[in-house]
mmCIF file with all atom_site columns, C-alpha atoms in Angstrom:
data_model
loop_
_atom_site.group_PDB
_atom_site.id
_atom_site.type_symbol
_atom_site.label_atom_id
_atom_site.label_alt_id
_atom_site.label_comp_id
_atom_site.label_asym_id
_atom_site.label_entity_id
_atom_site.label_seq_id
_atom_site.pdbx_PDB_ins_code
_atom_site.Cartn_x
_atom_site.Cartn_y
_atom_site.Cartn_z
_atom_site.occupancy
_atom_site.B_iso_or_equiv
_atom_site.pdbx_formal_charge
_atom_site.auth_seq_id
_atom_site.auth_comp_id
_atom_site.auth_asym_id
_atom_site.auth_atom_id
_atom_site.pdbx_PDB_model_num
ATOM 1  C CA . MET G 1 1  ? 65.586 183.967 192.524 1.00 59.00 ? 1  MET G CA 1
ATOM 2  C CA . ASN G 1 2  ? 67.757 185.894 190.093 1.00 79.00 ? 2  ASN G CA 1
ATOM 3  C CA . LEU G 1 3  ? 71.224 184.358 190.303 1.00 85.00 ? 3  LEU G CA 1
ATOM 4  C CA . ARG G 1 4  ? 73.287 184.410 187.138 1.00 90.00 ? 4  ARG G CA 1
ATOM 5  C CA . PRO G 1 5  ? 76.441 182.318 187.523 1.00 92.00 ? 5  PRO G CA 1
ATOM 6  C CA . LEU G 1 6  ? 79.597 183.495 185.787 1.00 92.00 ? 6  LEU G CA 1
ATOM 7  C CA . GLY G 1 7  ? 82.015 181.493 183.650 1.00 92.00 ? 7  GLY G CA 1
ATOM 8  C CA . ASP G 1 8  ? 81.728 177.738 184.034 1.00 93.00 ? 8  ASP G CA 1
ATOM 9  C CA . ARG G 1 9  ? 79.780 177.870 187.301 1.00 94.00 ? 9  ARG G CA 1
ATOM 10 C CA . MET G 1 10 ? 76.250 176.660 187.989 1.00 95.00 ? 10 MET G CA 1
ATOM 11 C CA . VAL G 1 11 ? 73.639 176.912 190.741 1.00 95.00 ? 11 VAL G CA 1
ATOM 12 C CA . ILE G 1 12 ? 72.300 173.593 192.027 1.00 95.00 ? 12 ILE G CA 1
ATOM 13 C CA . LYS G 1 13 ? 69.437 172.813 194.381 1.00 93.00 ? 13 LYS G CA 1
ATOM 14 C CA . PRO G 1 14 ? 70.603 169.726 196.309 1.00 91.00 ? 14 PRO G CA 1
ATOM 15 C CA . THR G 1 15 ? 68.182 166.810 196.519 1.00 86.00 ? 15 THR G CA 1
ATOM 16 C CA . GLU G 1 16 ? 66.758 166.470 200.019 1.00 76.00 ? 16 GLU G CA 1
ATOM 17 C CA . GLN G 1 17 ? 67.899 163.448 202.003 1.00 67.00 ? 17 GLN G CA 1
ATOM 18 C CA . GLU G 1 18 ? 65.369 160.995 203.377 1.00 64.00 ? 18 GLU G CA 1
ATOM 19 C CA . GLU G 1 19 ? 64.445 161.606 207.001 1.00 67.00 ? 19 GLU G CA 1
ATOM 20 C CA . VAL G 1 20 ? 63.415 157.992 207.538 1.00 67.00 ? 20 VAL G CA 1
ATOM 21 C CA . THR G 1 21 ? 65.545 154.953 206.714 1.00 65.00 ? 21 THR G CA 1
ATOM 22 C CA . LYS G 1 22 ? 64.093 151.966 204.851 1.00 71.00 ? 22 LYS G CA 1
ATOM 23 C CA . SER G 1 23 ? 63.677 150.201 208.204 1.00 75.00 ? 23 SER G CA 1
ATOM 24 C CA . GLY G 1 24 ? 61.646 153.127 209.630 1.00 73.00 ? 24 GLY G CA 1
ATOM 25 C CA . ILE G 1 25 ? 64.283 154.845 211.787 1.00 72.00 ? 25 ILE G CA 1
ATOM 26 C CA . TYR G 1 26 ? 64.012 158.661 211.848 1.00 70.00 ? 26 TYR G CA 1
ATOM 27 C CA . LEU G 1 27 ? 67.327 160.442 211.238 1.00 64.00 ? 27 LEU G CA 1
ATOM 28 C CA . PRO G 1 28 ? 68.178 163.709 212.992 1.00 63.00 ? 28 PRO G CA 1
ATOM 29 C CA . GLU G 1 29 ? 69.686 166.508 210.896 1.00 58.00 ? 29 GLU G CA 1
ATOM 30 C CA . THR G 1 30 ? 73.179 165.792 212.266 1.00 61.00 ? 30 THR G CA 1
ATOM 31 C CA . ALA G 1 31 ? 73.087 162.141 211.153 1.00 55.00 ? 31 ALA G CA 1
ATOM 32 C CA . LYS G 1 32 ? 72.236 162.866 207.520 1.00 55.00 ? 32 LYS G CA 1
ATOM 33 C CA . GLU G 1 33 ? 74.993 162.682 204.934 1.00 60.00 ? 33 GLU G CA 1
ATOM 34 C CA . LYS G 1 34 ? 75.753 165.691 202.773 1.00 64.00 ? 34 LYS G CA 1
ATOM 35 C CA . PRO G 1 35 ? 73.839 165.302 199.478 1.00 67.00 ? 35 PRO G CA 1
ATOM 36 C CA . GLN G 1 36 ? 75.755 164.578 196.298 1.00 87.00 ? 36 GLN G CA 1
ATOM 37 C CA . GLN G 1 37 ? 72.870 164.901 193.857 1.00 91.00 ? 37 GLN G CA 1
ATOM 38 C CA . GLY G 1 38 ? 70.871 167.904 192.776 1.00 93.00 ? 38 GLY G CA 1
ATOM 39 C CA . THR G 1 39 ? 68.996 169.742 190.038 1.00 94.00 ? 39 THR G CA 1
ATOM 40 C CA . ILE G 1 40 ? 70.633 172.555 188.090 1.00 95.00 ? 40 ILE G CA 1
ATOM 41 C CA . ILE G 1 41 ? 68.752 175.837 188.549 1.00 94.00 ? 41 ILE G CA 1
ATOM 42 C CA . ALA G 1 42 ? 71.034 178.190 186.554 1.00 94.00 ? 42 ALA G CA 1
ATOM 43 C CA . VAL G 1 43 ? 74.100 177.787 184.315 1.00 95.00 ? 43 VAL G CA 1
ATOM 44 C CA . GLY G 1 44 ? 76.802 180.278 183.400 1.00 93.00 ? 44 GLY G CA 1
ATOM 45 C CA . PRO G 1 45 ? 77.865 181.012 179.809 1.00 92.00 ? 45 PRO G CA 1
ATOM 46 C CA . GLY G 1 46 ? 80.942 178.750 180.014 1.00 92.00 ? 46 GLY G CA 1
ATOM 47 C CA . ALA G 1 47 ? 84.658 179.199 180.536 1.00 92.00 ? 47 ALA G CA 1
ATOM 48 C CA . ARG G 1 48 ? 86.952 180.903 178.026 1.00 92.00 ? 48 ARG G CA 1
ATOM 49 C CA . ASP G 1 49 ? 89.808 179.232 176.186 1.00 91.00 ? 49 ASP G CA 1
ATOM 50 C CA . GLU G 1 50 ? 93.252 180.773 175.603 1.00 92.00 ? 50 GLU G CA 1
ATOM 51 C CA . ASP G 1 51 ? 91.937 182.759 172.613 1.00 92.00 ? 51 ASP G CA 1
ATOM 52 C CA . GLY G 1 52 ? 89.055 184.214 174.626 1.00 89.00 ? 52 GLY G CA 1
ATOM 53 C CA . LYS G 1 53 ? 86.346 182.112 172.950 1.00 93.00 ? 53 LYS G CA 1
ATOM 54 C CA . ARG G 1 54 ? 83.591 180.562 175.069 1.00 92.00 ? 54 ARG G CA 1
ATOM 55 C CA . ILE G 1 55 ? 83.672 176.834 175.742 1.00 92.00 ? 55 ILE G CA 1
ATOM 56 C CA . ALA G 1 56 ? 80.094 175.540 175.788 1.00 90.00 ? 56 ALA G CA 1
ATOM 57 C CA . MET G 1 57 ? 78.859 173.885 178.996 1.00 91.00 ? 57 MET G CA 1
ATOM 58 C CA . ASP G 1 58 ? 77.994 170.158 178.931 1.00 91.00 ? 58 ASP G CA 1
ATOM 59 C CA . VAL G 1 59 ? 75.088 170.671 181.356 1.00 93.00 ? 59 VAL G CA 1
ATOM 60 C CA . LYS G 1 60 ? 71.858 172.638 181.139 1.00 93.00 ? 60 LYS G CA 1
ATOM 61 C CA . VAL G 1 61 ? 69.091 173.880 183.422 1.00 94.00 ? 61 VAL G CA 1
ATOM 62 C CA . ASP G 1 62 ? 66.904 171.081 184.887 1.00 93.00 ? 62 ASP G CA 1
ATOM 63 C CA . ASP G 1 63 ? 69.630 168.418 184.506 1.00 94.00 ? 63 ASP G CA 1
ATOM 64 C CA . VAL G 1 64 ? 69.965 166.182 187.570 1.00 95.00 ? 64 VAL G CA 1
ATOM 65 C CA . VAL G 1 65 ? 73.658 165.762 188.354 1.00 95.00 ? 65 VAL G CA 1
ATOM 66 C CA . LEU G 1 66 ? 75.985 163.986 190.755 1.00 93.00 ? 66 LEU G CA 1
ATOM 67 C CA . TYR G 1 67 ? 78.778 166.131 192.171 1.00 92.00 ? 67 TYR G CA 1
ATOM 68 C CA . ALA G 1 68 ? 81.812 165.768 194.427 1.00 87.00 ? 68 ALA G CA 1
ATOM 69 C CA . LYS G 1 69 ? 80.861 165.542 198.124 1.00 84.00 ? 69 LYS G CA 1
ATOM 70 C CA . TYR G 1 70 ? 82.673 168.604 199.485 1.00 85.00 ? 70 TYR G CA 1
ATOM 71 C CA . SER G 1 71 ? 82.732 170.799 196.382 1.00 87.00 ? 71 SER G CA 1
ATOM 72 C CA . GLY G 1 72 ? 81.253 174.214 195.767 1.00 90.00 ? 72 GLY G CA 1
ATOM 73 C CA . THR G 1 73 ? 79.952 176.986 197.980 1.00 92.00 ? 73 THR G CA 1
ATOM 74 C CA . THR G 1 74 ? 76.672 176.692 199.878 1.00 92.00 ? 74 THR G CA 1
ATOM 75 C CA . ILE G 1 75 ? 74.362 179.707 199.975 1.00 92.00 ? 75 ILE G CA 1
ATOM 76 C CA . LYS G 1 76 ? 70.916 180.190 201.511 1.00 92.00 ? 76 LYS G CA 1
ATOM 77 C CA . ILE G 1 77 ? 68.240 182.325 199.837 1.00 89.00 ? 77 ILE G CA 1
ATOM 78 C CA . ASP G 1 78 ? 64.760 182.656 201.353 1.00 88.00 ? 78 ASP G CA 1
ATOM 79 C CA . GLY G 1 79 ? 65.486 179.682 203.610 1.00 89.00 ? 79 GLY G CA 1
ATOM 80 C CA . ILE G 1 80 ? 66.378 177.381 200.699 1.00 89.00 ? 80 ILE G CA 1
ATOM 81 C CA . GLU G 1 81 ? 69.912 176.042 200.409 1.00 91.00 ? 81 GLU G CA 1
ATOM 82 C CA . TYR G 1 82 ? 71.683 176.175 197.044 1.00 93.00 ? 82 TYR G CA 1
ATOM 83 C CA . LEU G 1 83 ? 75.152 175.169 195.905 1.00 94.00 ? 83 LEU G CA 1
ATOM 84 C CA . ILE G 1 84 ? 77.350 177.092 193.462 1.00 95.00 ? 84 ILE G CA 1
ATOM 85 C CA . LEU G 1 85 ? 80.018 174.969 191.840 1.00 94.00 ? 85 LEU G CA 1
ATOM 86 C CA . LYS G 1 86 ? 82.221 174.744 188.770 1.00 94.00 ? 86 LYS G CA 1
ATOM 87 C CA . GLU G 1 87 ? 81.473 172.431 185.875 1.00 92.00 ? 87 GLU G CA 1
ATOM 88 C CA . ASN G 1 88 ? 84.529 170.256 186.577 1.00 91.00 ? 88 ASN G CA 1
ATOM 89 C CA . ASP G 1 89 ? 83.052 169.388 190.028 1.00 92.00 ? 89 ASP G CA 1
ATOM 90 C CA . VAL G 1 90 ? 80.129 167.620 188.300 1.00 93.00 ? 90 VAL G CA 1
ATOM 91 C CA . LEU G 1 91 ? 80.814 163.899 188.104 1.00 92.00 ? 91 LEU G CA 1
ATOM 92 C CA . ALA G 1 92 ? 77.849 162.743 185.996 1.00 93.00 ? 92 ALA G CA 1
ATOM 93 C CA . ILE G 1 93 ? 74.429 163.640 184.615 1.00 93.00 ? 93 ILE G CA 1
ATOM 94 C CA . VAL G 1 94 ? 71.632 161.356 185.859 1.00 92.00 ? 94 VAL G CA 1
ATOM 95 C CA . GLU G 1 95 ? 69.541 160.173 182.907 1.00 89.00 ? 95 GLU G CA 1
ATOM 96 C CA . ASN G 1 96 ? 66.143 158.554 183.335 1.00 78.00 ? 96 ASN G CA 1
#
């Protein structure tokens, strides 16, 4: 995949939801909640300030992040779903 996000945007691969609950119940696709966690696949160069200088991004490729539930734009490439969103839609970086 050769996506290069512009400005302060990034491409995220959402983390797949579990198909089975802890009690062993299988969930159909329609019952799953929209994911709010994913891994960053690509990052843009950053937004520009009023003087035209780049503002560095706080995230990098391979960071696992939490993002707002209904943010960004979903795209599908080769059957895999990705999300393009702005840096201000990221709520936190998950650190292990």
